[in-house]
PDB file of C-alpha atoms in Angstrom:
ATOM      1  CA  UNK A   1       0.000   0.000   0.000  1.00  0.00           C
ATOM      2  CA  UNK A   2       1.290   3.495  -0.856  1.00  0.00           C
ATOM      3  CA  UNK A   3       1.728   6.536   1.284  1.00  0.00           C
ATOM      4  CA  UNK A   4      -1.457   8.047   2.721  1.00  0.00           C
ATOM      5  CA  UNK A   5      -2.381  11.534   1.579  1.00  0.00           C
ATOM      6  CA  UNK A   6      -4.780  13.989   3.156  1.00  0.00           C
ATOM      7  CA  UNK A   7      -7.581  15.349   0.997  1.00  0.00           C
ATOM      8  CA  UNK A   8     -10.765  17.333   1.461  1.00  0.00           C
ATOM      9  CA  UNK A   9     -14.041  16.368  -0.215  1.00  0.00           C
ATOM     10  CA  UNK A  10     -17.604  17.628  -0.180  1.00  0.00           C
ATOM     11  CA  UNK A  11     -20.216  14.999   0.594  1.00  0.00           C
ATOM     12  CA  UNK A  12     -23.917  15.015   1.390  1.00  0.00           C
ATOM     13  CA  UNK A  13     -24.648  14.972   5.100  1.00  0.00           C
ATOM     14  CA  UNK A  14     -26.793  11.823   5.008  1.00  0.00           C
ATOM     15  CA  UNK A  15     -24.055   9.945   3.165  1.00  0.00           C
ATOM     16  CA  UNK A  16     -21.443  11.105   5.652  1.00  0.00           C
ATOM     17  CA  UNK A  17     -23.646   9.949   8.523  1.00  0.00           C
ATOM     18  CA  UNK A  18     -23.899   6.501   6.932  1.00  0.00           C
ATOM     19  CA  UNK A  19     -20.122   6.386   6.523  1.00  0.00           C
ATOM     20  CA  UNK A  20     -19.703   7.367  10.165  1.00  0.00           C
ATOM     21  CA  UNK A  21     -22.043   4.535  11.209  1.00  0.00           C
ATOM     22  CA  UNK A  22     -20.030   2.018   9.213  1.00  0.00           C
ATOM     23  CA  UNK A  23     -16.767   3.351  10.632  1.00  0.00           C
ATOM     24  CA  UNK A  24     -18.154   2.977  14.135  1.00  0.00           C
ATOM     25  CA  UNK A  25     -19.366  -0.585  13.451  1.00  0.00           C
ATOM     26  CA  UNK A  26     -16.015  -1.586  11.970  1.00  0.00           C
ATOM     27  CA  UNK A  27     -14.064   0.368  14.573  1.00  0.00           C
ATOM     28  CA  UNK A  28     -11.971   2.062  11.909  1.00  0.00           C
ATOM     29  CA  UNK A  29     -11.407   5.707  11.046  1.00  0.00           C
ATOM     30  CA  UNK A  30     -13.811   7.348   8.613  1.00  0.00           C
ATOM     31  CA  UNK A  31     -10.938   7.741   6.145  1.00  0.00           C
ATOM     32  CA  UNK A  32     -10.477   3.959   6.100  1.00  0.00           C
ATOM     33  CA  UNK A  33     -14.125   3.498   5.087  1.00  0.00           C
ATOM     34  CA  UNK A  34     -13.593   5.911   2.201  1.00  0.00           C
ATOM     35  CA  UNK A  35     -10.396   4.103   1.194  1.00  0.00           C
ATOM     36  CA  UNK A  36     -12.144   0.724   1.247  1.00  0.00           C
ATOM     37  CA  UNK A  37     -15.015   2.125  -0.827  1.00  0.00           C
ATOM     38  CA  UNK A  38     -12.700   3.673  -3.420  1.00  0.00           C
ATOM     39  CA  UNK A  39     -10.583   0.510  -3.664  1.00  0.00           C
ATOM     40  CA  UNK A  40     -13.722  -1.570  -4.214  1.00  0.00           C
ATOM     41  CA  UNK A  41     -15.048   0.890  -6.797  1.00  0.00           C
ATOM     42  CA  UNK A  42     -11.752   0.797  -8.716  1.00  0.00           C
ATOM     43  CA  UNK A  43     -11.673  -3.032  -8.678  1.00  0.00           C
ATOM     44  CA  UNK A  44     -15.240  -3.126  -9.983  1.00  0.00           C
ATOM     45  CA  UNK A  45     -14.505  -0.547 -12.687  1.00  0.00           C
ATOM     46  CA  UNK A  46     -11.372  -2.408 -13.813  1.00  0.00           C
ATOM     47  CA  UNK A  47     -13.369  -5.653 -14.027  1.00  0.00           C
ATOM     48  CA  UNK A  48     -16.127  -3.944 -16.016  1.00  0.00           C
ATOM     49  CA  UNK A  49     -13.559  -2.376 -18.368  1.00  0.00           C
ATOM     50  CA  UNK A  50     -11.892  -5.750 -18.935  1.00  0.00           C
ATOM     51  CA  UNK A  51     -15.234  -7.441 -19.592  1.00  0.00           C
ATOM     52  CA  UNK A  52     -16.184  -4.683 -22.054  1.00  0.00           C
ATOM     53  CA  UNK A  53     -12.885  -5.158 -23.928  1.00  0.00           C
ATOM     54  CA  UNK A  54     -13.399  -8.928 -24.039  1.00  0.00           C
ATOM     55  CA  UNK A  55     -16.936  -8.490 -25.356  1.00  0.00           C
ATOM     56  CA  UNK A  56     -15.785  -5.980 -27.984  1.00  0.00           C
ATOM     57  CA  UNK A  57     -13.064  -8.370 -29.143  1.00  0.00           C
ATOM     58  CA  UNK A  58     -15.582 -11.207 -29.320  1.00  0.00           C
ATOM     59  CA  UNK A  59     -17.990  -9.137 -31.439  1.00  0.00           C
ATOM     60  CA  UNK A  60     -15.177  -8.133 -33.801  1.00  0.00           C
ATOM     61  CA  UNK A  61     -14.028 -11.744 -34.016  1.00  0.00           C
ATOM     62  CA  UNK A  62     -17.565 -12.935 -34.703  1.00  0.00           C
ATOM     63  CA  UNK A  63     -18.043 -10.375 -37.491  1.00  0.00           C
ATOM     64  CA  UNK A  64     -14.739 -11.404 -39.039  1.00  0.00           C
ATOM     65  CA  UNK A  65     -15.702 -15.077 -38.785  1.00  0.00           C
ATOM     66  CA  UNK A  66     -19.028 -14.344 -40.491  1.00  0.00           C
ATOM     67  CA  UNK A  67     -17.250 -12.627 -43.395  1.00  0.00           C
ATOM     68  CA  UNK A  68     -14.897 -15.603 -43.787  1.00  0.00           C
ATOM     69  CA  UNK A  69     -17.855 -18.009 -43.763  1.00  0.00           C
ATOM     70  CA  UNK A  70     -19.662 -15.951 -46.421  1.00  0.00           C
ATOM     71  CA  UNK A  71     -16.592 -15.942 -48.678  1.00  0.00           C
ATOM     72  CA  UNK A  72     -16.129 -19.674 -48.124  1.00  0.00           C
ATOM     73  CA  UNK A  73     -19.774 -20.397 -48.980  1.00  0.00           C
ATOM     74  CA  UNK A  74     -19.507 -18.322 -52.162  1.00  0.00           C
ATOM     75  CA  UNK A  75     -16.355 -20.136 -53.282  1.00  0.00           C
ATOM     76  CA  UNK A  76     -17.723 -23.531 -52.298  1.00  0.00           C
ATOM     77  CA  UNK A  77     -21.051 -22.816 -54.001  1.00  0.00           C
ATOM     78  CA  UNK A  78     -19.318 -21.771 -57.243  1.00  0.00           C
ATOM     79  CA  UNK A  79     -17.171 -24.898 -57.160  1.00  0.00           C
ATOM     80  CA  UNK A  80     -20.272 -27.093 -56.814  1.00  0.00           C
ATOM     81  CA  UNK A  81     -22.010 -25.325 -59.715  1.00  0.00           C
ATOM     82  CA  UNK A  82     -18.928 -25.749 -61.894  1.00  0.00           C
ATOM     83  CA  UNK A  83     -18.684 -29.421 -60.967  1.00  0.00           C
ATOM     84  CA  UNK A  84     -15.505 -29.041 -58.934  1.00  0.00           C
ATOM     85  CA  UNK A  85     -15.020 -30.461 -55.457  1.00  0.00           C
TER      86      UNK A  85
END
């Protein structure tokens, strides 16, 4: 874990109260709750980004495969019509 840095943020009062409740339950400083939340958010975002990239690659691959199949069918169809195998 890197060096801790101080920062100031603006947050809605009701949200801050919820964070304070969690900090009290966990017996950790409020800043630790924020750190945990940000770490979790970043992990989730990285996972979503990776999944999006995988899905994009799959769609591109599928489109490319479809084009290859179309070309193959055309060639194969012509060969059958011409009596070639």
